[in-house]
Amino acid sequence: MVSPGLPQAVVDPKLPTVAIVTALDVETKAVLRHFGDNWRGEDLDGTYIYRTTFEGWDIVMVEAGAGNASTASLASKVMGHYSPAVALFVGVGGGVKDVELGDVVVASRVVGYESGKDTAKGFLPRTDLSRSAHRLEQYARVLNKRNEWHKRLDPAIERTALPSLKVGPVAAGEKVVASQRSETAKFLKKQYSDVIAVEMEGRGFLEAAHVNTVLATVIRGISDKLSGKSVSDKAGWQLRAADAASAAAFELLKQLHAVPQAGPRASPAMPATSATGATPPAAFDGGKPTSTPATSKFLETKATLNAASFFNEGEVLARVGVPDVDEVLFSFQELPDGFVRVIPAKARAKPLPFAELLEKAAYAPLLKTRQYGALTSLNSRGALAYDPGGARQGGPAPLAWGTQLFPNGELWLASNTVVIRDRGGRPNWVPIPFIPALLTEQVFHQKAHAAVEFAASQLGLSFPCELELGILGVTDAKLAVDTDDIRGPIRVDQVTVRRPLSAGDRDEINGVLLEFFNALYDATGYARAENLFHFPPEPPHQ
């Protein structure tokens, strides 16, 4: 509610929301400078909320006070009420290494350094960390390439040099660390030697974001370097550091919301439908597209390199490890030759948040024979469930199976293993390339049913929808029904079937599968035998 007597401002409820959390008065004032005079106060069950609009964002801010516990409590309260697309902690911190007074650190991860077991032999740390959202971390890394965020620094604050911005690990605890010779400072340097800044709220803030599935990061201006804190504060470094952190934060919001497209490839900040060529349903909000009326026509994602591709050539779709240390990049180095797509008929009232997609991706089906779970990663189009195709030195690691979850509710299962193209240890009488008929029918049968069920239960799919199945690049391939029945060669390049599902029940999906299998056999010049492999009505089997 808006409290009587509080400043009033016009807030557009259609804009995406970002939540900003601060701890200190100097941090709050630094953020409010970017609000100008156009802000209002709201009373959220006794919690004072500062609210305004900024370059396409609806911004809500709370001053939580010092400490991880209070920050987690109030941040969670604000996130739960306003459902922001993005959340930022903006404040000051102490520099541990590789930073100067006034610099800005964006946390790649925040470690709770006080978590552990205190024994007679000493303190034994236990891992307690949270990561910043990958998207926000990546855009923070871009900020110091152009340094446009310097334009947002307060010109009224005197500086002898412009600050730098770094992305790196941050430590959070409940202590004010005021000396390089303190036990805490020594402990940090010994146990967490990569940490570049220390503070008191980031761990609780990221925990609140995790619970509320919000994309979040922590932005800290360096106001002291552990020793000489009181001297640094008297010299005005808190003011400079808070201003620098807020300048970086607001430039980050601008870049997230409005990165221009370049050439035929969409900006990586755009949602999946834009990134693949279709018109996006609404403006990007930093992780979630804004609401689209439920009755509007669905704008499906357009394929890129072939009918099974939702990515650009060489595009990195998944990342594992620490950047510049042991990070491994994954991409499809051979185009997918098989796919299953589930395509909604209506636009969602509220597109799926990236954080929610990433959480659900671990349970998504892959277009492969056996599956024991999946690795997951966030990319510019949404979330990817994947299983690597193997290691490779000197470049990105290859993907063999990947399932992309899009904010618009679409689901794509892609694989480049449907057509066997390598002889390996197979005898010379085996034709290369070939398609193993029974295995192919088993995989598509299992995954088509799994994909529709997953989309309905996890992505909110409503019926009617469409189901598309395809095998690509099949020219000159043969279809191996068994060792004595090799059909083909196939003279068409692809076999695809796309049909509507009115209810998505078992018989309806089996009908689409049977039409697809019949089309594959027909491409060889031979009809599929009725009830081959006992399908239908049973699943394909020997």
Coordinates of C-alpha atoms in Angstrom, one line a residue:
M1 CA 0.0 0.0 0.0
V2 CA 1.0 3.7 -0.4
S3 CA 1.2 5.4 2.9
P4 CA -0.5 8.8 3.3
G5 CA 2.0 11.6 3.2
L6 CA 4.7 9.6 1.4
P7 CA 6.1 11.0 -1.9
Q8 CA 4.0 10.0 -4.9
A9 CA 5.2 8.9 -8.4
V10 CA 3.7 7.3 -11.4
V11 CA 4.6 3.6 -11.7
D12 CA 3.7 1.7 -14.8
P13 CA 2.5 -1.8 -13.7
K14 CA 3.3 -3.2 -17.1
L15 CA 7.0 -2.7 -16.8
P16 CA 9.3 -5.6 -15.6
T17 CA 10.4 -5.2 -12.0
V18 CA 13.9 -5.1 -10.5
A19 CA 14.4 -5.3 -6.7
I20 CA 17.4 -3.4 -5.2
V21 CA 18.6 -4.0 -1.7
T22 CA 21.0 -1.9 0.3
A23 CA 22.3 -2.1 3.9
L24 CA 23.4 1.4 4.8
D25 CA 22.1 5.0 4.5
V26 CA 25.0 6.0 2.2
E27 CA 24.2 3.1 -0.2
T28 CA 20.5 4.0 -0.3
K29 CA 21.2 7.7 -1.0
A30 CA 23.5 6.7 -3.8
V31 CA 20.8 4.6 -5.4
L32 CA 18.1 7.3 -4.9
R33 CA 20.3 9.8 -6.8
H34 CA 19.4 7.8 -10.0
F35 CA 15.7 7.9 -9.1
G36 CA 15.7 11.7 -9.2
D37 CA 12.6 13.3 -7.7
N38 CA 10.3 10.8 -9.4
W39 CA 9.9 8.2 -6.7
R40 CA 7.3 7.3 -4.1
G41 CA 7.2 5.4 -0.8
E42 CA 5.2 2.3 -0.2
D43 CA 4.4 0.5 3.1
L44 CA 4.8 -3.2 2.6
D45 CA 3.4 -4.5 5.9
G46 CA 5.7 -2.1 7.8
T47 CA 8.6 -2.3 5.5
Y48 CA 9.4 1.0 3.7
I49 CA 9.8 0.5 -0.1
Y50 CA 11.3 3.1 -2.4
R51 CA 9.7 2.8 -5.9
T52 CA 10.2 4.5 -9.3
T53 CA 10.6 3.8 -13.0
F54 CA 13.9 3.8 -14.8
E55 CA 14.5 3.2 -18.5
G56 CA 11.9 0.5 -18.9
W57 CA 12.1 -0.9 -15.4
D58 CA 9.8 -0.7 -12.4
I59 CA 12.3 -0.4 -9.5
V60 CA 11.6 -1.3 -5.9
M61 CA 14.2 -0.8 -3.2
V62 CA 14.5 -1.6 0.5
E63 CA 17.2 -0.7 3.0
A64 CA 17.7 -3.9 5.0
G65 CA 20.4 -3.0 7.4
A66 CA 23.6 -4.8 8.1
G67 CA 24.0 -8.6 8.2
N68 CA 23.1 -11.6 6.2
A69 CA 20.1 -12.6 8.3
S70 CA 18.2 -9.3 8.1
T71 CA 19.1 -9.0 4.4
A72 CA 17.8 -12.5 3.6
S73 CA 14.6 -11.8 5.5
L74 CA 13.7 -8.4 4.0
A75 CA 15.0 -9.3 0.5
S76 CA 12.8 -12.5 0.5
K77 CA 9.8 -10.4 1.6
V78 CA 10.3 -7.9 -1.2
M79 CA 10.9 -10.6 -3.8
G80 CA 7.9 -12.6 -2.7
H81 CA 5.6 -9.6 -2.9
Y82 CA 6.8 -7.9 -6.1
S83 CA 8.0 -11.0 -8.1
P84 CA 11.0 -9.1 -9.7
A85 CA 12.7 -10.4 -12.8
V86 CA 16.1 -9.2 -11.5
A87 CA 17.4 -8.4 -8.0
L88 CA 20.6 -6.5 -7.2
F89 CA 22.4 -5.9 -3.9
V90 CA 24.1 -2.5 -4.2
G91 CA 26.5 -1.4 -1.5
V92 CA 30.1 -1.1 -0.3
G93 CA 32.6 -3.6 0.9
G94 CA 36.2 -4.2 1.8
G95 CA 38.9 -5.0 -0.7
V96 CA 41.0 -8.1 -0.1
K97 CA 43.2 -8.2 -3.1
D98 CA 43.6 -6.9 -6.7
V99 CA 41.3 -3.9 -6.2
E100 CA 41.7 -0.2 -5.3
L101 CA 39.6 2.1 -3.2
G102 CA 36.6 3.2 -5.2
D103 CA 36.7 0.2 -7.6
V104 CA 33.5 -1.9 -8.1
V105 CA 33.3 -5.7 -7.7
V106 CA 30.4 -7.7 -9.1
A107 CA 30.3 -11.0 -7.3
S108 CA 30.6 -14.1 -9.5
R109 CA 29.9 -16.1 -6.3
V110 CA 29.5 -15.3 -2.6
V111 CA 31.0 -17.6 0.0
G112 CA 29.7 -17.7 3.6
Y113 CA 33.1 -17.9 5.2
E114 CA 31.8 -18.5 8.8
S115 CA 30.2 -21.8 7.9
G116 CA 32.3 -24.7 9.3
K117 CA 33.2 -26.8 12.4
D118 CA 35.2 -25.4 15.2
T119 CA 37.4 -28.1 16.6
A120 CA 40.3 -28.4 19.1
K121 CA 42.6 -28.6 16.1
G122 CA 41.2 -25.4 14.5
F123 CA 38.3 -24.2 12.4
L124 CA 37.3 -26.5 9.5
P125 CA 35.5 -24.6 6.8
R126 CA 32.5 -26.1 5.1
T127 CA 31.5 -25.0 1.6
D128 CA 28.6 -22.5 1.8
L129 CA 28.3 -20.5 -1.4
S130 CA 25.8 -19.0 -3.8
R131 CA 26.5 -18.0 -7.4
S132 CA 25.3 -14.9 -9.2
A133 CA 23.0 -15.5 -12.1
H134 CA 25.0 -16.4 -15.1
R135 CA 23.3 -13.8 -17.3
L136 CA 24.0 -10.9 -14.9
E137 CA 27.6 -12.1 -14.4
Q138 CA 28.2 -12.1 -18.1
Y139 CA 26.7 -8.6 -18.6
A140 CA 28.8 -7.3 -15.7
R141 CA 31.9 -8.6 -17.5
V142 CA 30.9 -6.4 -20.5
L143 CA 30.6 -3.2 -18.4
N144 CA 34.3 -2.7 -18.0
K145 CA 35.0 -3.3 -21.7
R146 CA 33.5 0.1 -22.7
N147 CA 33.3 1.7 -19.3
E148 CA 30.1 3.5 -20.2
W149 CA 29.0 3.2 -16.6
H150 CA 31.5 5.9 -15.7
K151 CA 29.0 8.4 -17.2
R152 CA 26.6 7.6 -14.4
L153 CA 29.1 8.6 -11.6
D154 CA 28.1 11.6 -9.6
P155 CA 30.0 14.6 -11.1
A156 CA 29.7 16.4 -7.7
I157 CA 31.9 13.8 -6.0
E158 CA 35.6 14.6 -6.4
R159 CA 37.8 11.8 -7.7
T160 CA 41.5 11.6 -8.6
A161 CA 41.0 8.6 -10.9
L162 CA 38.1 6.7 -12.5
P163 CA 37.2 3.4 -10.8
S164 CA 37.7 0.0 -12.4
L165 CA 35.1 -2.8 -12.4
K166 CA 36.0 -6.5 -11.7
V167 CA 34.0 -9.7 -11.6
G168 CA 35.1 -12.2 -9.0
P169 CA 34.4 -14.1 -5.8
V170 CA 33.3 -12.3 -2.6
A171 CA 33.2 -13.5 1.0
A172 CA 30.3 -12.7 3.4
G173 CA 30.2 -13.0 7.1
E174 CA 28.8 -11.2 10.2
K175 CA 32.0 -9.4 11.1
V176 CA 33.3 -6.0 10.1
V177 CA 36.9 -6.8 9.1
A178 CA 39.0 -3.8 10.0
S179 CA 42.6 -5.0 9.8
Q180 CA 44.8 -7.0 7.4
R181 CA 46.3 -8.5 10.5
S182 CA 43.0 -9.7 12.0
E183 CA 42.4 -13.4 12.4
T184 CA 39.5 -13.2 10.0
A185 CA 41.6 -11.5 7.3
K186 CA 44.3 -14.1 7.7
F187 CA 41.7 -16.8 7.6
L188 CA 40.2 -15.5 4.3
K189 CA 43.6 -15.3 2.6
K190 CA 44.5 -18.8 3.7
Q191 CA 41.1 -20.6 3.1
Y192 CA 39.6 -18.5 0.3
S193 CA 42.6 -17.2 -1.5
D194 CA 40.7 -16.2 -4.7
V195 CA 38.3 -13.8 -2.8
I196 CA 38.8 -10.2 -3.9
A197 CA 36.3 -8.5 -1.6
V198 CA 34.5 -9.1 1.8
E199 CA 31.2 -7.9 3.1
M200 CA 28.2 -8.8 5.3
E201 CA 25.0 -9.2 3.3
G202 CA 25.6 -10.9 0.0
R203 CA 25.2 -14.5 1.1
G204 CA 21.8 -13.9 2.7
F205 CA 20.7 -11.8 -0.3
L206 CA 21.6 -14.6 -2.8
E207 CA 19.9 -17.2 -0.7
A208 CA 16.7 -15.1 -0.8
A209 CA 17.0 -14.8 -4.6
H210 CA 17.5 -18.6 -4.8
V211 CA 14.4 -19.3 -2.7
N212 CA 12.3 -16.9 -4.9
T213 CA 13.9 -18.1 -8.2
V214 CA 15.1 -14.6 -9.1
L215 CA 18.1 -13.7 -11.2
A216 CA 20.4 -11.9 -8.8
T217 CA 23.9 -10.6 -8.2
V218 CA 25.8 -8.5 -5.7
I219 CA 27.6 -5.2 -6.6
R220 CA 30.1 -3.7 -4.2
G221 CA 32.1 -0.5 -4.3
I222 CA 35.4 -0.8 -2.4
S223 CA 35.4 1.6 0.5
D224 CA 38.4 0.3 2.4
K225 CA 41.1 -2.3 2.1
L226 CA 40.5 -3.9 5.5
S227 CA 43.3 -1.9 7.3
G228 CA 42.7 1.8 8.0
K229 CA 38.9 1.5 7.6
S230 CA 38.2 4.5 9.9
V231 CA 40.7 6.6 8.0
S232 CA 39.1 5.6 4.6
D233 CA 35.6 6.4 5.9
K234 CA 36.7 9.8 7.1
A235 CA 38.3 10.5 3.7
G236 CA 34.9 9.9 2.0
W237 CA 35.6 6.5 0.4
Q238 CA 32.2 5.1 1.5
L239 CA 30.5 7.9 -0.5
R240 CA 32.6 7.3 -3.6
A241 CA 32.3 3.5 -3.4
A242 CA 28.5 3.6 -2.9
D243 CA 28.2 6.0 -5.9
A244 CA 30.4 3.8 -8.1
A245 CA 28.4 0.7 -7.2
S246 CA 25.1 2.4 -8.0
A247 CA 26.5 3.7 -11.3
A248 CA 27.5 0.2 -12.3
A249 CA 24.2 -1.2 -11.2
F250 CA 22.1 1.2 -13.3
E251 CA 24.2 0.8 -16.3
L252 CA 23.8 -3.0 -16.0
L253 CA 20.1 -2.6 -15.9
K254 CA 20.2 -0.5 -19.0
Q255 CA 22.3 -3.0 -20.9
L256 CA 20.1 -5.9 -19.8
H257 CA 16.9 -4.2 -21.0
A258 CA 18.0 -2.6 -24.3
V259 CA 21.0 -4.2 -26.0
P260 CA 20.7 -3.5 -29.8
Q261 CA 20.6 -6.4 -32.3
A262 CA 23.6 -6.8 -34.5
G263 CA 23.2 -8.2 -38.0
P264 CA 21.3 -11.4 -38.5
R265 CA 22.0 -12.6 -34.9
A266 CA 19.8 -11.3 -32.1
S267 CA 21.4 -9.8 -29.1
P268 CA 22.2 -12.4 -26.4
A269 CA 20.0 -10.4 -24.0
M270 CA 16.9 -11.0 -26.1
P271 CA 14.5 -13.9 -25.2
A272 CA 14.5 -17.1 -27.2
T273 CA 11.9 -16.1 -29.8
S274 CA 13.9 -13.1 -30.8
A275 CA 17.2 -14.9 -30.7
T276 CA 16.1 -17.3 -33.4
G277 CA 14.5 -14.8 -35.7
A278 CA 10.8 -14.6 -34.6
T279 CA 9.3 -11.4 -33.3
P280 CA 9.4 -11.4 -29.5
P281 CA 6.0 -11.4 -27.8
A282 CA 7.1 -8.4 -25.6
A283 CA 10.1 -6.4 -24.4
F284 CA 12.9 -8.2 -22.6
D285 CA 13.0 -7.6 -18.8
G286 CA 16.4 -8.9 -17.9
G287 CA 15.5 -12.5 -17.6
K288 CA 11.8 -12.7 -18.2
P289 CA 9.8 -11.3 -21.1
T290 CA 7.0 -9.1 -20.0
S291 CA 3.4 -10.3 -19.9
T292 CA 1.6 -11.2 -23.1
P293 CA -2.2 -11.6 -23.1
A294 CA -3.2 -15.2 -22.8
T295 CA -5.5 -14.9 -25.8
S296 CA -2.8 -13.6 -28.2
K297 CA -1.5 -15.8 -31.0
F298 CA 1.6 -17.9 -30.1
L299 CA 4.8 -16.7 -31.8
E300 CA 6.8 -19.8 -32.2
T301 CA 10.6 -20.0 -32.2
K302 CA 12.1 -20.1 -35.7
A303 CA 14.7 -22.7 -36.6
T304 CA 18.2 -21.5 -37.5
L305 CA 20.7 -23.7 -39.2
N306 CA 18.4 -26.6 -40.0
A307 CA 14.9 -27.7 -38.9
A308 CA 16.4 -29.1 -35.6
S309 CA 18.6 -26.1 -34.7
F310 CA 17.6 -23.3 -32.3
F311 CA 21.1 -21.9 -32.2
N312 CA 23.6 -20.0 -34.3
E313 CA 26.7 -21.5 -35.9
G314 CA 29.3 -22.3 -33.2
E315 CA 27.2 -20.7 -30.5
V316 CA 28.1 -21.8 -26.9
L317 CA 24.9 -23.3 -25.3
A318 CA 26.3 -24.5 -22.0
R319 CA 29.2 -23.7 -19.7
V320 CA 30.8 -25.6 -16.8
G321 CA 33.6 -24.5 -14.5
V322 CA 35.2 -21.2 -13.5
P323 CA 35.9 -18.7 -16.3
D324 CA 39.6 -18.3 -17.1
V325 CA 40.4 -21.3 -14.8
D326 CA 38.7 -24.6 -15.8
E327 CA 35.7 -23.5 -17.8
V328 CA 34.5 -25.9 -20.5
L329 CA 32.2 -24.6 -23.3
F330 CA 29.7 -26.8 -25.0
S331 CA 28.2 -26.4 -28.5
F332 CA 26.7 -28.5 -31.3
Q333 CA 29.7 -29.1 -33.6
E334 CA 27.6 -31.3 -35.9
L335 CA 24.1 -30.1 -36.6
P336 CA 21.3 -32.2 -35.0
D337 CA 19.8 -34.8 -37.3
G338 CA 16.8 -35.7 -35.2
F339 CA 14.3 -33.7 -33.1
V340 CA 11.1 -33.6 -31.2
R341 CA 9.3 -30.4 -30.7
V342 CA 6.3 -29.5 -28.5
I343 CA 4.8 -26.2 -29.7
P344 CA 2.0 -24.4 -27.7
A345 CA -1.0 -22.9 -29.6
K346 CA -1.5 -19.9 -27.3
A347 CA 0.9 -17.3 -25.9
R348 CA 1.4 -17.5 -22.2
A349 CA -0.1 -14.9 -19.9
K350 CA 3.3 -14.7 -18.2
P351 CA 6.4 -16.2 -19.9
L352 CA 8.4 -18.6 -17.8
P353 CA 11.3 -17.0 -15.8
F354 CA 14.8 -18.1 -16.7
A355 CA 15.4 -19.2 -13.1
E356 CA 12.4 -21.5 -13.2
L357 CA 13.5 -23.0 -16.5
L358 CA 16.9 -23.7 -15.2
E359 CA 15.5 -25.5 -12.1
K360 CA 13.2 -27.6 -14.3
A361 CA 15.8 -28.4 -16.9
A362 CA 17.3 -31.2 -14.8
Y363 CA 14.2 -33.3 -15.3
A364 CA 13.8 -32.7 -19.0
P365 CA 13.9 -35.6 -21.5
L366 CA 16.8 -36.0 -23.9
L367 CA 16.5 -37.6 -27.4
K368 CA 18.7 -40.5 -26.5
T369 CA 18.3 -44.2 -25.6
R370 CA 19.2 -44.2 -22.0
Q371 CA 19.1 -41.2 -19.6
Y372 CA 20.2 -40.9 -16.0
G373 CA 19.4 -37.3 -15.5
A374 CA 21.0 -34.3 -17.3
L375 CA 23.4 -31.5 -16.9
T376 CA 21.9 -28.0 -17.0
S377 CA 23.0 -24.6 -18.0
L378 CA 21.4 -21.1 -18.7
N379 CA 21.9 -19.5 -22.1
S380 CA 20.5 -16.6 -24.0
R381 CA 17.4 -18.5 -25.1
G382 CA 16.4 -20.1 -21.8
A383 CA 17.7 -23.2 -20.1
L384 CA 19.4 -26.3 -21.6
A385 CA 19.4 -29.9 -20.4
Y386 CA 22.3 -31.7 -22.0
D387 CA 24.6 -34.7 -22.1
P388 CA 28.1 -34.0 -23.5
G389 CA 29.2 -35.9 -26.6
G390 CA 32.8 -36.2 -25.3
A391 CA 35.9 -34.2 -24.5
R392 CA 37.9 -32.2 -27.0
Q393 CA 41.1 -30.2 -26.6
G394 CA 41.6 -26.8 -28.2
G395 CA 38.0 -25.7 -28.4
P396 CA 34.4 -26.1 -27.2
A397 CA 33.4 -29.6 -26.1
P398 CA 30.8 -31.2 -28.4
L399 CA 27.1 -31.7 -27.6
A400 CA 25.4 -34.8 -28.8
W401 CA 22.0 -34.3 -27.1
G402 CA 20.4 -31.1 -25.9
T403 CA 16.9 -30.1 -24.8
Q404 CA 16.1 -26.4 -24.9
L405 CA 13.4 -24.9 -22.6
F406 CA 12.2 -21.6 -23.9
P407 CA 10.4 -18.8 -21.9
N408 CA 7.4 -19.0 -24.3
G409 CA 6.8 -22.6 -23.2
E410 CA 8.3 -24.4 -26.2
L411 CA 10.3 -27.5 -25.8
W412 CA 12.9 -28.8 -28.3
L413 CA 14.7 -32.1 -28.0
A414 CA 17.7 -32.3 -30.5
S415 CA 20.3 -35.0 -31.2
N416 CA 23.0 -35.5 -33.8
T417 CA 23.2 -39.3 -33.2
V418 CA 20.0 -40.6 -35.0
V419 CA 21.7 -41.4 -38.3
I420 CA 24.8 -43.6 -37.8
R421 CA 27.5 -42.0 -39.9
D422 CA 30.7 -43.5 -38.5
R423 CA 31.6 -47.2 -39.2
G424 CA 33.5 -47.6 -35.9
G425 CA 33.9 -51.3 -35.3
R426 CA 31.0 -52.4 -37.4
P427 CA 31.6 -55.0 -40.2
N428 CA 32.0 -53.9 -43.8
W429 CA 28.6 -55.3 -44.8
V430 CA 26.8 -52.7 -42.6
P431 CA 25.8 -49.8 -44.9
I432 CA 27.1 -46.3 -43.8
P433 CA 25.2 -44.1 -43.2
F434 CA 22.2 -46.0 -41.8
I435 CA 19.3 -45.6 -39.5
P436 CA 18.6 -48.5 -37.0
A437 CA 14.8 -48.9 -37.4
L438 CA 13.9 -50.5 -34.0
L439 CA 16.1 -48.2 -31.9
T440 CA 14.9 -45.1 -33.7
E441 CA 11.2 -46.1 -33.2
Q442 CA 11.9 -46.8 -29.5
V443 CA 13.7 -43.5 -28.9
F444 CA 11.1 -41.4 -30.7
H445 CA 8.2 -43.2 -29.1
Q446 CA 9.6 -42.8 -25.6
K447 CA 10.7 -39.2 -26.0
A448 CA 7.6 -37.9 -27.8
H449 CA 5.4 -39.1 -24.9
A450 CA 7.9 -37.8 -22.3
A451 CA 8.2 -34.4 -24.0
V452 CA 4.4 -33.8 -24.1
E453 CA 4.1 -34.9 -20.4
F454 CA 7.0 -32.8 -19.3
A455 CA 5.7 -29.7 -21.2
A456 CA 2.3 -30.2 -19.6
S457 CA 3.4 -30.8 -16.0
Q458 CA 6.5 -28.6 -15.8
L459 CA 6.0 -25.8 -18.4
G460 CA 2.3 -25.3 -18.1
L461 CA 1.4 -26.5 -21.6
S462 CA -2.3 -26.4 -22.4
F463 CA -4.1 -28.1 -25.2
P464 CA -4.4 -27.9 -28.1
C465 CA -0.8 -27.8 -29.1
E466 CA 1.4 -29.2 -31.9
L467 CA 3.9 -32.1 -31.9
E468 CA 6.7 -32.1 -34.5
L469 CA 9.0 -35.1 -35.2
G470 CA 11.9 -35.1 -37.7
I471 CA 15.0 -36.9 -39.0
L472 CA 17.3 -34.7 -41.1
G473 CA 20.2 -35.2 -43.5
V474 CA 19.0 -38.7 -44.5
T475 CA 19.9 -38.6 -48.3
D476 CA 21.6 -41.9 -49.3
A477 CA 21.1 -43.4 -45.8
K478 CA 19.6 -46.8 -45.5
L479 CA 17.0 -48.1 -43.0
A480 CA 18.1 -51.2 -41.2
V481 CA 15.0 -53.1 -40.1
D482 CA 17.1 -56.1 -39.2
T483 CA 20.3 -57.8 -40.5
D484 CA 18.4 -59.3 -43.4
D485 CA 16.2 -56.3 -44.2
I486 CA 18.1 -53.2 -45.3
R487 CA 15.9 -50.7 -47.1
G488 CA 16.8 -47.7 -49.2
P489 CA 18.8 -45.7 -50.0
I490 CA 16.6 -42.8 -49.1
R491 CA 16.4 -40.1 -51.8
V492 CA 15.0 -37.2 -49.8
D493 CA 16.9 -35.0 -47.4
Q494 CA 14.5 -35.1 -44.4
V495 CA 11.4 -36.7 -43.0
T496 CA 9.3 -34.6 -40.8
V497 CA 5.7 -34.7 -39.5
R498 CA 3.9 -32.0 -37.6
R499 CA 0.4 -32.5 -36.3
P500 CA -2.0 -31.0 -33.7
L501 CA -2.8 -32.6 -30.4
S502 CA -6.2 -31.8 -29.1
A503 CA -5.8 -33.5 -25.7
G504 CA -2.3 -35.0 -25.7
D505 CA -3.4 -38.5 -24.7
R506 CA -1.5 -41.7 -25.4
D507 CA -3.5 -42.8 -28.5
E508 CA -3.2 -39.3 -30.0
I509 CA 0.6 -39.2 -29.6
N510 CA 0.8 -42.7 -31.0
G511 CA -1.1 -41.6 -34.0
V512 CA 1.5 -38.9 -34.8
L513 CA 4.3 -41.4 -34.2
L514 CA 2.8 -44.0 -36.6
E515 CA 2.4 -41.4 -39.3
F516 CA 6.1 -40.3 -38.8
F517 CA 7.3 -43.9 -38.9
N518 CA 5.3 -44.7 -42.0
A519 CA 6.8 -41.5 -43.7
L520 CA 10.3 -42.7 -42.9
Y521 CA 9.7 -46.1 -44.4
D522 CA 8.0 -44.6 -47.4
A523 CA 11.1 -42.5 -48.1
T524 CA 13.0 -45.8 -48.6
G525 CA 10.5 -46.9 -51.3
Y526 CA 9.0 -49.6 -49.1
A527 CA 5.9 -49.5 -46.8
R528 CA 6.1 -50.2 -43.1
A529 CA 4.5 -53.5 -42.2
E530 CA 1.4 -53.3 -40.0
N531 CA 2.2 -53.7 -36.3
L532 CA 5.9 -53.9 -37.0
F533 CA 7.8 -54.2 -33.7
H534 CA 4.3 -54.6 -32.1
F535 CA 3.6 -50.9 -32.5
P536 CA 0.8 -50.0 -32.2
P537 CA -0.7 -50.7 -29.8
E538 CA 2.4 -51.6 -27.7
P539 CA 5.5 -49.6 -27.5
P540 CA 8.1 -50.7 -30.2
H541 CA 10.0 -53.7 -29.1
Q542 CA 11.6 -56.9 -30.5

